[in-house]
Structures are given as structure tokens and as C-alpha cells.
Coordinates of C-alpha atoms in Angstrom, one line a residue:
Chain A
X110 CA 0.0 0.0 0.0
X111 CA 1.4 3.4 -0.9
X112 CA -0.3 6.7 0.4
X113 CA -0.3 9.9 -2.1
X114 CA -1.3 12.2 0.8
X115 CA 0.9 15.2 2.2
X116 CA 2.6 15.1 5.9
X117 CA 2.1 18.2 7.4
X118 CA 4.9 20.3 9.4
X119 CA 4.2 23.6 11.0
X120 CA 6.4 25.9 13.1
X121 CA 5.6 29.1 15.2
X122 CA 7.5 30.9 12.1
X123 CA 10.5 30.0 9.5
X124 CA 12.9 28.1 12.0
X125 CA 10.9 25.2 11.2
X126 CA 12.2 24.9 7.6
X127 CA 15.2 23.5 9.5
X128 CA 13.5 20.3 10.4
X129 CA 11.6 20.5 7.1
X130 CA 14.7 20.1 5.4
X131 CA 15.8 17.3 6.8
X132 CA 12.2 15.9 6.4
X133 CA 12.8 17.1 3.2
X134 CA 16.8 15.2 1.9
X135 CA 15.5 11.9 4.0
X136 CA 11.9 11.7 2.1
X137 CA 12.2 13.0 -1.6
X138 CA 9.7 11.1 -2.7
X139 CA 7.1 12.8 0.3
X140 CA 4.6 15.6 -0.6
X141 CA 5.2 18.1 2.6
X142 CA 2.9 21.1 3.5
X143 CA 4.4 23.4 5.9
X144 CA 2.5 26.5 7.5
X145 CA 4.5 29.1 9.8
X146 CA 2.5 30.6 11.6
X147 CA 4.1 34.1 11.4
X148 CA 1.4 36.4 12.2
X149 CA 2.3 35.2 15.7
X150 CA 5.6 34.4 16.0
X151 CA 7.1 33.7 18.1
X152 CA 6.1 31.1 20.7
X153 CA 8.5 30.4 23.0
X154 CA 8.2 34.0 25.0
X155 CA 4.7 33.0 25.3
X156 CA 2.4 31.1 27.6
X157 CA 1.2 27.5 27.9
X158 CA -2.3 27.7 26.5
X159 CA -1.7 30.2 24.1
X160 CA 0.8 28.2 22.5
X161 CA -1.8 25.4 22.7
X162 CA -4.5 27.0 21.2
X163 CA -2.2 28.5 18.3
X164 CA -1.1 24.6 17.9
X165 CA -4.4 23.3 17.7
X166 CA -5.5 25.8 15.2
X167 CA -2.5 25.3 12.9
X168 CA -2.6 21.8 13.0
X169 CA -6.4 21.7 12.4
X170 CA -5.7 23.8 9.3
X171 CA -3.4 21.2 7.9
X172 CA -6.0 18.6 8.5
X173 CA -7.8 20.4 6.3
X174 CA -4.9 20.1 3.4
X175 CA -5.6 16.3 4.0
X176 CA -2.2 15.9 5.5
X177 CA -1.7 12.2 7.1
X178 CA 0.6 12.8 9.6
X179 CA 1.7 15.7 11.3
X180 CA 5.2 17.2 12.8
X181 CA 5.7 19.4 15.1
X182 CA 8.4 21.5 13.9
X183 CA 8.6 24.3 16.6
X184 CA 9.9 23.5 20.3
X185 CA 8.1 25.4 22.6
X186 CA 4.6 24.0 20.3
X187 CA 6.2 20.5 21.4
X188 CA 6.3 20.8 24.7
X189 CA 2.6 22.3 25.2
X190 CA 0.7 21.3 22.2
X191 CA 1.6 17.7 21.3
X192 CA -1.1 16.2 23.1
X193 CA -3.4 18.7 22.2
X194 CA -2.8 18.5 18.5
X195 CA -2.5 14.5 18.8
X196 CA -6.0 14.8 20.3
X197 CA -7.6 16.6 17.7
X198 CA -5.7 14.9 14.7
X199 CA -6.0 11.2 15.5
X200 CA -3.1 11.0 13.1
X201 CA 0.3 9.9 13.8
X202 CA 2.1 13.2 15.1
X203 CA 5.5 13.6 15.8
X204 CA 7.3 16.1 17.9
X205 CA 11.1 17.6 18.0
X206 CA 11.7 16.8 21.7
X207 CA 11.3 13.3 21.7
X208 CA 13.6 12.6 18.8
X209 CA 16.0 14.8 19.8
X210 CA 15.9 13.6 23.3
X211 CA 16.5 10.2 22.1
X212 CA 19.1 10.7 19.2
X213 CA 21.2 12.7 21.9
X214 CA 21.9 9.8 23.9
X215 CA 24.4 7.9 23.0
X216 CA 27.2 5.4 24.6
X217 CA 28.9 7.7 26.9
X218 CA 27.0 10.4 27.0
X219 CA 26.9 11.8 31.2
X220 CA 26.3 15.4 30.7
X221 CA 23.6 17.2 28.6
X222 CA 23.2 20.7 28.0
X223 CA 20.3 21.8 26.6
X224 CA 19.8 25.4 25.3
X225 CA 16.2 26.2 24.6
X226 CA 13.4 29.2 24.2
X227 CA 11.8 30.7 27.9
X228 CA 9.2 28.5 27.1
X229 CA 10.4 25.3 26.3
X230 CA 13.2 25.5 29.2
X231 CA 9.8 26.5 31.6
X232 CA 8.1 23.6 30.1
X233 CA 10.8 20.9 31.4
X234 CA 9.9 18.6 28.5
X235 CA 13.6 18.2 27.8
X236 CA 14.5 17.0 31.3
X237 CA 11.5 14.6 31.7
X238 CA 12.1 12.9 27.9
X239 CA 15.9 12.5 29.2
X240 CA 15.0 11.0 32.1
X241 CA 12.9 8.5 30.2
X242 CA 15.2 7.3 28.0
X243 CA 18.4 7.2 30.5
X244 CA 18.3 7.2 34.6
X245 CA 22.1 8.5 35.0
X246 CA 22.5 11.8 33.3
X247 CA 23.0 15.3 34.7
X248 CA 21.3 17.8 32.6
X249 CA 21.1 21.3 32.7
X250 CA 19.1 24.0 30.9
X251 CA 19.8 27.1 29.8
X252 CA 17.5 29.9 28.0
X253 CA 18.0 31.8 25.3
X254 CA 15.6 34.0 23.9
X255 CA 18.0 36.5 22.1
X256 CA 18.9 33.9 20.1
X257 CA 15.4 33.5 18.1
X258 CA 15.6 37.4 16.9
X259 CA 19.4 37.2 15.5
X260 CA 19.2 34.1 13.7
X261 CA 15.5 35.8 12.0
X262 CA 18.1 38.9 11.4
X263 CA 20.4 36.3 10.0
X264 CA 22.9 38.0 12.4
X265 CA 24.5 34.5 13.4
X266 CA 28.6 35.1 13.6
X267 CA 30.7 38.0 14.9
X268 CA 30.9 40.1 18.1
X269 CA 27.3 40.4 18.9
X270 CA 25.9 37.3 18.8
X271 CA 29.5 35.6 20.5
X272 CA 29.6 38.3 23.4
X273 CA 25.2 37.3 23.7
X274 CA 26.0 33.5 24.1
X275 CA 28.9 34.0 26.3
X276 CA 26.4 35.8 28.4
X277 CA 24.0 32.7 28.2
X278 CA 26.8 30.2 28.4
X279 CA 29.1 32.0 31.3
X280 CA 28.2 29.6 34.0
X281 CA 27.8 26.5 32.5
X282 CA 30.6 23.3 32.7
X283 CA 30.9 24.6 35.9
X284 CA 31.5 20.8 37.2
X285 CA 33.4 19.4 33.6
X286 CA 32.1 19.8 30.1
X287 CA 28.7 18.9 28.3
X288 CA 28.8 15.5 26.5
X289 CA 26.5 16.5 24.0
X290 CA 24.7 19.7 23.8
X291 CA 20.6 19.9 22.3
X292 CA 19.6 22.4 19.9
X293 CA 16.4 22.9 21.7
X294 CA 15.2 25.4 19.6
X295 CA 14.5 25.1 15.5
X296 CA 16.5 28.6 15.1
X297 CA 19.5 27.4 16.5
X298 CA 21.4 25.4 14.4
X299 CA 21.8 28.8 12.2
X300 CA 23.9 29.8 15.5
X301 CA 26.0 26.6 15.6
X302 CA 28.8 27.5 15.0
X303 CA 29.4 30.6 17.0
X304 CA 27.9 28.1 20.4
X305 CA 30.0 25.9 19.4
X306 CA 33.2 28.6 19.7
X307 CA 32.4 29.9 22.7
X308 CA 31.8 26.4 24.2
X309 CA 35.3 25.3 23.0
X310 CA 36.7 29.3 24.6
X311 CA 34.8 27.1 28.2
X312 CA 36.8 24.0 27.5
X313 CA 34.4 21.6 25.8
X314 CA 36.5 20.5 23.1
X315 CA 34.8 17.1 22.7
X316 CA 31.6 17.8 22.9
X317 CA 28.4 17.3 19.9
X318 CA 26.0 19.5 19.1
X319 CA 22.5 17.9 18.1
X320 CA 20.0 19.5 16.0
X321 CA 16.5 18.1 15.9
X322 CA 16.3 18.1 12.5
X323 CA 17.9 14.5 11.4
X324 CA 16.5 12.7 14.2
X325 CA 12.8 14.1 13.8
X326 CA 12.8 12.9 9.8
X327 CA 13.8 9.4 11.2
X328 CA 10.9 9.0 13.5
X329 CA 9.0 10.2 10.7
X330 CA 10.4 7.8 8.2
X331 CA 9.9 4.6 10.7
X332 CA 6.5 6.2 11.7
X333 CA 5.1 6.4 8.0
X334 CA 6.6 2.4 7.9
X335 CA 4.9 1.4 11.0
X336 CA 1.3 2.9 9.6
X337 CA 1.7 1.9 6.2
X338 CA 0.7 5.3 5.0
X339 CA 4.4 6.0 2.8
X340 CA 4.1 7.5 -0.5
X341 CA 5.5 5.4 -3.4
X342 CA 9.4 5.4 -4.1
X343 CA 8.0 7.0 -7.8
X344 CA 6.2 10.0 -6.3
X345 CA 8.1 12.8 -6.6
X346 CA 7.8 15.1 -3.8
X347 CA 5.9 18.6 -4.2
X348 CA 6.7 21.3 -1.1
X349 CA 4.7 23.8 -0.1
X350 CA 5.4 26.9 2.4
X351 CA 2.5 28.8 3.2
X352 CA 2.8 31.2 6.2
X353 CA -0.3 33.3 8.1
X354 CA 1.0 36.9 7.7
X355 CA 2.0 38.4 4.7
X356 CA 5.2 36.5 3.0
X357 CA 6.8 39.6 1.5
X358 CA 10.7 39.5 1.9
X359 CA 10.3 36.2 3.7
X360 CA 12.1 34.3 0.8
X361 CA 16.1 35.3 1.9
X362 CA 15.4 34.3 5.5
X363 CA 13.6 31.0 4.0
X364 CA 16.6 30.7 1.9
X365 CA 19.0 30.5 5.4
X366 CA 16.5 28.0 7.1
X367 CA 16.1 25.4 4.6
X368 CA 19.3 25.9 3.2
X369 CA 17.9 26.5 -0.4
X370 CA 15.0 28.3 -1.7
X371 CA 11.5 25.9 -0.7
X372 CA 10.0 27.5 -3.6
X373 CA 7.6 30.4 -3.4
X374 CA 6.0 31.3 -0.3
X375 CA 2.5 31.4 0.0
X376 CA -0.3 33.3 2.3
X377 CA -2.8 31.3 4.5
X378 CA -5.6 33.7 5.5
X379 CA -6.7 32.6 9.6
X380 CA -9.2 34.4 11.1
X381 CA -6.7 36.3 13.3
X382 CA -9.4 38.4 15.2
Chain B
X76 CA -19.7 69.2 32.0
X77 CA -17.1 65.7 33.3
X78 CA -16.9 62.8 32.2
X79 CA -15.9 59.8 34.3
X80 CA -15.4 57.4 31.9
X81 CA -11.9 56.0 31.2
X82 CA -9.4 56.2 28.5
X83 CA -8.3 53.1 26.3
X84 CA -4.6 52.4 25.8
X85 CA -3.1 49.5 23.8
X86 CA 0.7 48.5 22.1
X87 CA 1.6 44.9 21.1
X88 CA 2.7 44.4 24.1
X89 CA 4.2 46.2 27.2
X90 CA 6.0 48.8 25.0
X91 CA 3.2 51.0 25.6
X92 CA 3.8 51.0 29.2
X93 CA 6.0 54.3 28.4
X94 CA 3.4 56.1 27.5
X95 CA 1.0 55.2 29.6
X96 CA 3.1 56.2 32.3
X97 CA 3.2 59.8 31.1
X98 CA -0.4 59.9 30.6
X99 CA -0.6 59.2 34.3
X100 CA 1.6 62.0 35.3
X101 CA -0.3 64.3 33.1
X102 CA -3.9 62.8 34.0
X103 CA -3.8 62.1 37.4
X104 CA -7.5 62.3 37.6
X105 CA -8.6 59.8 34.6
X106 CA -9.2 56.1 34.5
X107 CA -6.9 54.5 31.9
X108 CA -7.5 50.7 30.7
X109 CA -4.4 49.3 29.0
X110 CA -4.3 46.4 27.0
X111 CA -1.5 44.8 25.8
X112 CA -1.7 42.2 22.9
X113 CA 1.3 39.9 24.9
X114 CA -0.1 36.9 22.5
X115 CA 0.6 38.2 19.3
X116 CA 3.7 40.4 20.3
X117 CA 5.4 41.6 18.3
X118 CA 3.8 43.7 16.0
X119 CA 6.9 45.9 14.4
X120 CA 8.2 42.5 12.5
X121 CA 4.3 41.9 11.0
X122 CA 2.7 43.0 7.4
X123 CA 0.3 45.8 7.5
X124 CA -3.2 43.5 7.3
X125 CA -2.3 41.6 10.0
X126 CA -1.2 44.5 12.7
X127 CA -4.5 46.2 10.9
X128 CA -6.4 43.5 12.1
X129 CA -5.1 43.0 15.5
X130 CA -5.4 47.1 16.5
X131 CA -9.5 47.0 15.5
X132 CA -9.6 43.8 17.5
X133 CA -8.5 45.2 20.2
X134 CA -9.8 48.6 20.2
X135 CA -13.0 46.8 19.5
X136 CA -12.3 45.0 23.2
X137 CA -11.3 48.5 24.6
X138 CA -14.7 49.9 23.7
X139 CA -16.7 47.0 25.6
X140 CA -14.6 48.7 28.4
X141 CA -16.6 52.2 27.8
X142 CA -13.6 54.0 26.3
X143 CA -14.2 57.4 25.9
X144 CA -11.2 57.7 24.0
X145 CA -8.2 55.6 22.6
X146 CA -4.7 56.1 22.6
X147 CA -2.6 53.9 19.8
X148 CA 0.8 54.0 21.9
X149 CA 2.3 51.4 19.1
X150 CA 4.2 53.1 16.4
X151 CA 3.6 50.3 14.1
X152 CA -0.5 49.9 14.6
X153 CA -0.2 54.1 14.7
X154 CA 1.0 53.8 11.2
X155 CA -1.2 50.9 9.6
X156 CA -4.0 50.7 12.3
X157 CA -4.6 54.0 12.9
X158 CA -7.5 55.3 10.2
X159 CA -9.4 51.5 10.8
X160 CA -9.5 52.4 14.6
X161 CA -10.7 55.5 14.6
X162 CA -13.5 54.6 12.1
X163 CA -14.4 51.2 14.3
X164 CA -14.5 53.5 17.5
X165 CA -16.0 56.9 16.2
X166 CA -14.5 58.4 19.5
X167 CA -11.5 60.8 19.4
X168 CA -8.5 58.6 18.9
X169 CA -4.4 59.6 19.7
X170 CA -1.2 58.1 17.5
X171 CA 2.1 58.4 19.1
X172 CA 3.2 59.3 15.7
X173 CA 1.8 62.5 14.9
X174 CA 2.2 63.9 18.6
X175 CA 6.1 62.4 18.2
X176 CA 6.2 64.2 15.0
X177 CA 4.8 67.7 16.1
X178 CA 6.9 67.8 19.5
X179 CA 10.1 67.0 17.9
X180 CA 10.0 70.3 15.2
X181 CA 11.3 73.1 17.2
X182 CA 13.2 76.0 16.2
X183 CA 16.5 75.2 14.7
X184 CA 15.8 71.2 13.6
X185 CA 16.7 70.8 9.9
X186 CA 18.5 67.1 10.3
X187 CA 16.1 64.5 12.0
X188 CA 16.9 60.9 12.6
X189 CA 13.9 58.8 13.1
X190 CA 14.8 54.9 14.8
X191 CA 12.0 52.2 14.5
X192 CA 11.0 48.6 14.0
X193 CA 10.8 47.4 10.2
X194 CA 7.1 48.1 10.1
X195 CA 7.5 51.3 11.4
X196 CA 10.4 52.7 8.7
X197 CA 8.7 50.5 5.9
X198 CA 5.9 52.6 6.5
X199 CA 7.2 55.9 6.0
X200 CA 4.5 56.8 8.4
X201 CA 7.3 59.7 9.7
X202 CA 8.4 61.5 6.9
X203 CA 5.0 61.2 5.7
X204 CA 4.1 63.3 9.1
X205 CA 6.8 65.3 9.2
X206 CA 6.6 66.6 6.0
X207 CA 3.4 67.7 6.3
X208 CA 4.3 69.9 9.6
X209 CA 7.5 71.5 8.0
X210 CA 9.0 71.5 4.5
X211 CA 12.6 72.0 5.0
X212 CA 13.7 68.6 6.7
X213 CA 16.5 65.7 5.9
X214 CA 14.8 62.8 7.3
X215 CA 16.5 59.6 7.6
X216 CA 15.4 56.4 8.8
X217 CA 17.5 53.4 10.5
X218 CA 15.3 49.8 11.2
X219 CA 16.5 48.6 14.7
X220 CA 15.0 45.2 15.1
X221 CA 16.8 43.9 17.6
X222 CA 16.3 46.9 20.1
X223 CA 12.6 45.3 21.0
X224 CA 13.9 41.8 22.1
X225 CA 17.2 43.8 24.4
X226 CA 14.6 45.9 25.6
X227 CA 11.8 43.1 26.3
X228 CA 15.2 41.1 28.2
X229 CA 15.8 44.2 30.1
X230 CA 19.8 44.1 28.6
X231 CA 19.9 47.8 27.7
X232 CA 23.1 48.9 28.5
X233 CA 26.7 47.7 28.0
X234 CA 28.9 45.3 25.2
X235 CA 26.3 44.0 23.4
X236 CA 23.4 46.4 23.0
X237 CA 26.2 49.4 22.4
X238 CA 27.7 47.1 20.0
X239 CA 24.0 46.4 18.1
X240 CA 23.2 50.1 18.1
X241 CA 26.7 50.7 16.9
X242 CA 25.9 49.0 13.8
X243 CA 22.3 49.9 13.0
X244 CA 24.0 53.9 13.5
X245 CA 27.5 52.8 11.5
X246 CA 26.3 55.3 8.6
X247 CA 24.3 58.2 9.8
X248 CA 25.4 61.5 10.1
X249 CA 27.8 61.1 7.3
X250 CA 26.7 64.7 6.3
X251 CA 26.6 66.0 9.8
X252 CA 24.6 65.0 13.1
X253 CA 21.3 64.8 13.4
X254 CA 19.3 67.5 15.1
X255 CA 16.6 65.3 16.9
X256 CA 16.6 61.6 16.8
X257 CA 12.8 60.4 17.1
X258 CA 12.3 57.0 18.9
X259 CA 9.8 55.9 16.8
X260 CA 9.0 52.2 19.2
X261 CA 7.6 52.9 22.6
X262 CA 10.5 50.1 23.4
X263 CA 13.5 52.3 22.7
X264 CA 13.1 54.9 25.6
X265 CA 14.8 52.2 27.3
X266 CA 17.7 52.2 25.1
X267 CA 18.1 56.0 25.0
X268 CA 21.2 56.1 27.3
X269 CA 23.0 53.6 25.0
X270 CA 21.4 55.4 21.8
X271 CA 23.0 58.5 22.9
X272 CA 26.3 56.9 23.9
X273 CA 26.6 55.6 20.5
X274 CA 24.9 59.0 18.6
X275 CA 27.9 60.9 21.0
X276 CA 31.0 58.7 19.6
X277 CA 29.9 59.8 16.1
X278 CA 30.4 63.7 17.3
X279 CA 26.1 63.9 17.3
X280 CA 27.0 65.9 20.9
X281 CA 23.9 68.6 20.1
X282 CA 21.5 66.0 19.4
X283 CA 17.9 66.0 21.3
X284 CA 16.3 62.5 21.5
X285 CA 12.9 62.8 21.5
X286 CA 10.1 60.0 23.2
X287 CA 6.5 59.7 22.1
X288 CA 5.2 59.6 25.7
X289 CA 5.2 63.4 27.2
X290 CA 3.8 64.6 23.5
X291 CA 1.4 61.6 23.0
X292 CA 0.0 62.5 27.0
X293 CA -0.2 66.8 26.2
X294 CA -2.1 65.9 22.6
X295 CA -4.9 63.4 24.6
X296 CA -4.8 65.7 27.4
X297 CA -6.1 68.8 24.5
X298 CA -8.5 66.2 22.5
X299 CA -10.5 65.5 25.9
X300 CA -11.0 69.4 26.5
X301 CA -11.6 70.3 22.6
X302 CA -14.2 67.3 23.1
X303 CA -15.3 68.4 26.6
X304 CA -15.0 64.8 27.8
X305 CA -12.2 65.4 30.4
X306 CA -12.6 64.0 34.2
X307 CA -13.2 66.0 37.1
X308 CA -10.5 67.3 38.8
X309 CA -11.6 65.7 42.2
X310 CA -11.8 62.2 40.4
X311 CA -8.8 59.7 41.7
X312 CA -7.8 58.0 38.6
X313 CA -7.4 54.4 38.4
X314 CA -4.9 52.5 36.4
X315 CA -5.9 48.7 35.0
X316 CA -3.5 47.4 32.8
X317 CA -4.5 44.1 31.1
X318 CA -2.9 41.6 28.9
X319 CA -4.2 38.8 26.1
X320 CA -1.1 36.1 27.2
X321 CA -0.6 34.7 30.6
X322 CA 0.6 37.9 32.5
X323 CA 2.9 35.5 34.9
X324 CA 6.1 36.8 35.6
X325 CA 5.3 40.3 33.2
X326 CA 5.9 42.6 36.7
X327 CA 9.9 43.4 36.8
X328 CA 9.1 43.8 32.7
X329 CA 6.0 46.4 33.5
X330 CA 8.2 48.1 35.9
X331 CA 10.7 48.6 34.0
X332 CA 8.6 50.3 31.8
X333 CA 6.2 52.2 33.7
X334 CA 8.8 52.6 36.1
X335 CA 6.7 52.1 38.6
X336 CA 4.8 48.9 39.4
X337 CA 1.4 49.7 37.5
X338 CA -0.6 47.4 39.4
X339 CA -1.5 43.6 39.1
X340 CA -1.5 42.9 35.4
X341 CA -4.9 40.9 34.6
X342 CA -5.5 38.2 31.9
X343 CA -8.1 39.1 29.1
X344 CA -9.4 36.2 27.5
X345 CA -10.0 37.0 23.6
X346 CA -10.6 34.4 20.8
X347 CA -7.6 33.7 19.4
X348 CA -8.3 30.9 17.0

């Protein structure tokens, strides 16, 4: 059995296309609808059952595309909306944290860092889907919401954002440094390479970073196996952006996300109010 | 004749706050309602329907309040919201851009420097309004997106915000300083020392800097007499100040704004989807 229909992927904005592109290089033959939901972005400075009821509606917008599974390509949505939207979609649904959570641990790994929105470092998911997978790790947290605004200004490397996640970073590997450190956040991995500078400046020389991307198109993948709902090798795989505000000049910061362009962008019209 | 009824004030968020704290110096004696839209924050980084959208909507809310009047005390829903407000309320209705405008042209100004979020300068809601009060100005504009989120995290002075403004000011003033710089966000009163820091390296050591608040609270204060709606005198003014996200943890942010505690900050329900 092969199954023409779309997966959908939303994200509280455009960091999403970071998971989407994974989703994306692992599943060609996939057709992907993606809404970021940028007339109120972002999420992760905002509370619980806001972020829930933005969720909800987003993902009950994709079920109206037909999609036949949905990810959750937004952190902070993960951690307060994946029951929700599971709920309401009674369709397979897959979130960043748990992936992530899970890809991160591997032989040796003691000490986790993870580095996350206000929200999703409020939320704890990170800690408790850790804990499942693995009794003896130490883990700590650490927000950072500046982090979400540079990498939209595609101001990623230099003085600014370095001297910003030194800030965030001064007091951690305190005790000996991180194992493996969790992008916790979908705009991160844009940042990866200044965190990873200034963790080396701290001493952690051997440490990985892990982006949520790879892992999350992997639960996907075995998820679409286990329900026997995968498209046909032969399909070739359409992609669509749309986006709830206007998408004017949205294309160059698209560009940076999913690392190519993903196509034009189009406008979903919600009723915002 | 009084009138008893209060005055409506809203911004994306707490912004705002900075005029509504000059409205209360100048008004002791009137009731102000502020409501700020915390769940769909920010607005300066949105397209023109949407922050049209979300100002009716929540003037629309302000007026179940019986708002006599209604003060716009966001730039960027002052310069796409404004004309769709003050036909949904059909009561006398205040910009902070016009007021910030007017109050800024005194004798001697010919250079003027006007700092806002994208929406704002995209706009060209300033030199639109300052043009129309005096033809013989060089306006320029600088975007400074980042100043919202440093001022939001409270990190307004030192390295990294002097080291952001330095670069969003790297090429003004080539043809001399400005006269009066203009901060066009209700945010960037926080940033002022820093803003003049920076404006004072590039030899700008005459230049005013100019906040909406004090001219936003005079040009109210003259609409309620021309419109004989003003309080009485005797009347002990109240101060609610309400927000559409979860207001937990908003107090050291409101202070910092209002610079004073305004007040428990209350949770307004609206639909949001």
C-alpha cells in the first residue's frame, strides 16, 4: 500500500524549515505542507495555553490540506501542544523533543546541555524525555531568547551574537564539560557555530551539538513504515510553504533555514481576530 | 460638564507601558484601561493587514470597556492601524506618531533621525508626518529590530546592545549630526542612554532625543477638553492594565517600563483561533 497524501509540518514561524529540510533530503519522494504561523511568532516567550491554542488551530488547518501525519516542527509547540494537536488529529504526530531527546543519547554520553526558548526551558519537557530514555544523566538547561531574533536577522557570527551566548553560556561546565549539547530550539542550528566557539573558549572540546532536524525525519520515516501510509518510491515530492502573515521578503530568511530556496511562499488567511 | 469614563490604551505588548506612564503623570484624575496584545507580540516584524487586524480587535475590546477615548501608543498599529480604529470607535482617537512628529520640530531642527522597528520605517508613516508639519527637513530612517527583544530582556546597556546600536548607526550622520533623533517604538526609551552613547562617539554631541510619551499625553490631554470629555478634577484616577497572554512573571518587565509597578497585570481572554 502506498499513500499519495501530504505530511504536514508547521512551526511558530521559519525556523521550522530546518526540520523541514531534513524531512525534506531523508523523504524525496514525500509531498510536505508546511505553515509558519508568522502572524504570531514567536512562541516560545509565550504562555502555555496560548501556544496550545495556536497549535491546535494550525494543525487543524493542515488537516484540512488532508495531511496524514503531522510534525511538530517548533519546540516550545512541542512541549505544550503535542497532546493537544495529537488529540484533535487522531493521526500519527510527531514532535522535535522526543527525537532529539533520544538521538542525543548515546554510549557515553553523562552530561547534557540543553539550550532552549523561555518557554520550552519553563516547560521541562527536555529534562523529563531524558530522564525516560536514561536514569544516569545530569542535565542542565539554559534559555536563550535573544537567540530566536538574531538568527530571523540572519545575524548569526561575529561580536554580537559571540559576546550574547557567552552571556548565556558563562556559568555552564561549571563541574566538567557537556557530552552532547541539544539544539532545543528550531532557530539554532543557524547559531552553531558561534555556540560551538564559545563552548570550546569554556573548555568543551569534545563535545556534539545535536539538531533536531535528522533525528525528527527518522521518527518520521519509521513512523510512516509502522502505519503503512508511505508515499510510493516514484512519487516525486511537491513542497509547499505557506505562512499566516503576509510573506513579502520572507524568501532570503527562507533561503537561510532550509538551506535552499523551498519555492515560493504562499499566504494562508486565519481568522486572526 | 465631566466625564468619568476612562481612556483606552493599547501596544503589542508592554512597549506602551512608556506612554501610559506619562499619561498618568499628566492625568492624574482619569481612568486608563491598557491592554497589551502579549499573545501576538510583536507587532513591528508583521505585514500591514495583520497589525491592521489585531489594532481593530483590540480597540473593538477597549470599547466594551466604555472608552471614551483611545490612545494607539504602538508606532507600528499608529502607522497601519490608525484610520481603521478610529473609524471602528467613532470616538477621538491619539497616535504616538503625529504627537512624536509635532513635539520634535522646534526651532532650529533641519536634520532629524527617526529609529523604529521594520514596520514602522517601511511605513514611512514619519516622513509622511513630518513633511506635512515643515517642508525644509532631511529625514532619515534606520530599522533597529533587535532593540525590541534587548529591551523586552531588560539588557539595555553595556557590550552587546552598544555594539547592536553601533551598527544599525554605522552610517548616519555622514553629512553631519542629526538635530533630533525620534524613537519611533515605545520600546526604545529604554535604550536612550546607550542610543546617545553611540549617537555621541559619532560627534552627534547637540543632538535631542525625543520620546512619544510626554507629547502623546499633552495631545490626549487637548483632545479631551476640545471634546469636553475630560474628568473631574476631584476624580482619583485608576490604572488597570490588562494583557491577552498569561501575565505570569510580566511585573519586573511592566516596571521597567512604567517605572513604577502599574498594578496587578490581569489576563483578558479573547478568541484567538
Amino acid at each position: 500500500v502506498t499513500d499519495a497524501r501530504p505530511i504536514g509540518v508547521f512551526d511558530s514561524g521559519i525556523g521550522g524549515l530546518t526540520v523541514l529540510r531534513e524531512i525534506r533530503a531523508l523523504l524525496p519522494e514525500e509531498h510536505l505542507v508546511y505553515i509558519g504561523d508568522t502572524a504570531r511568532v514567536p512562541y516560545g516567550t509565550k504562555g502555555p495555553e496560548t501556544v496550545r491554542t495556536y497549535s491546535v488551530n494550525i494543525a487543524r488547518t493542515l488537516m484540512q490540506h488532508g495531511c496524514k501525519a503531522i510534525v511538530i516542527a517548533c519546540n516550545t509547540a512541542s512541549a505544550y501542544g503535542r497532546e493537544a494537536v495529537a488529540h484533535l488529529v487522531q493521526r500519527p504526530t510527531i514532535d522535535v523533543i522526543d527525537p532529539l531527546a533520544s538521538g542525543a543519547i548515546q554510549p557515553g554520553v553523562r552530561r547534557v546541555l540543553v539550550l532552549g526558548t523561555r518557554g520550552t526551558v519553563a516547560s521541562q519537557a527536555y529534562p523529563m524525555a531524558l530522564a525516560r530514555k536514561h536514569a544516569g544523566l545530569t542535565v542542565e538547561q539554559r534559555a536563550c531568547p535573544l537567540f530566536v531574533p538574531l538568527a530571523e536577522e540572519g545575524w548569526t557570527q561575529g561580536v554580537v551574537p559571540e559576546e550574547i551566548a557567552r552571556t548565556y553560556l558563562a556559568d555552564v561546565c561549571v563541574d566538567g564539560p557537556p557530552d552532547a549539547v541539544l539544539l532545543g530550539c528550531t532557530h539554532y542550528p543557524l547559531l552553531e557555530s558561534t555556540i560551538r566557539h564559545v563552548l570550546t573558549e569554556r573548555g568543551a572540546v569534545h563535545t556534539t551539538i545535536h539538531h533536531a532536524g535528522v533525528y525528527t525525519a527518522r521518527t518520521l520515516a519509521a513512523e510512516l513504515r509502522l502505519n503503512d501510509i508511505a508515499a510510493s518510491p516514484a512519487q516525486q515530492g511537491k513542497t509547499r510553504v505557506l505562512v499566516t502573515d503576509d510573506p513579502g521578503g520572507l524568501d532570503a530568511v527562507a533561503r537561510r533555514f532550509f538551506g535552499a530556496s523551498p519555492g515560493p511562499i504562499e499566504h494562508i488567511t486565519l481568522d486572526l481576530g
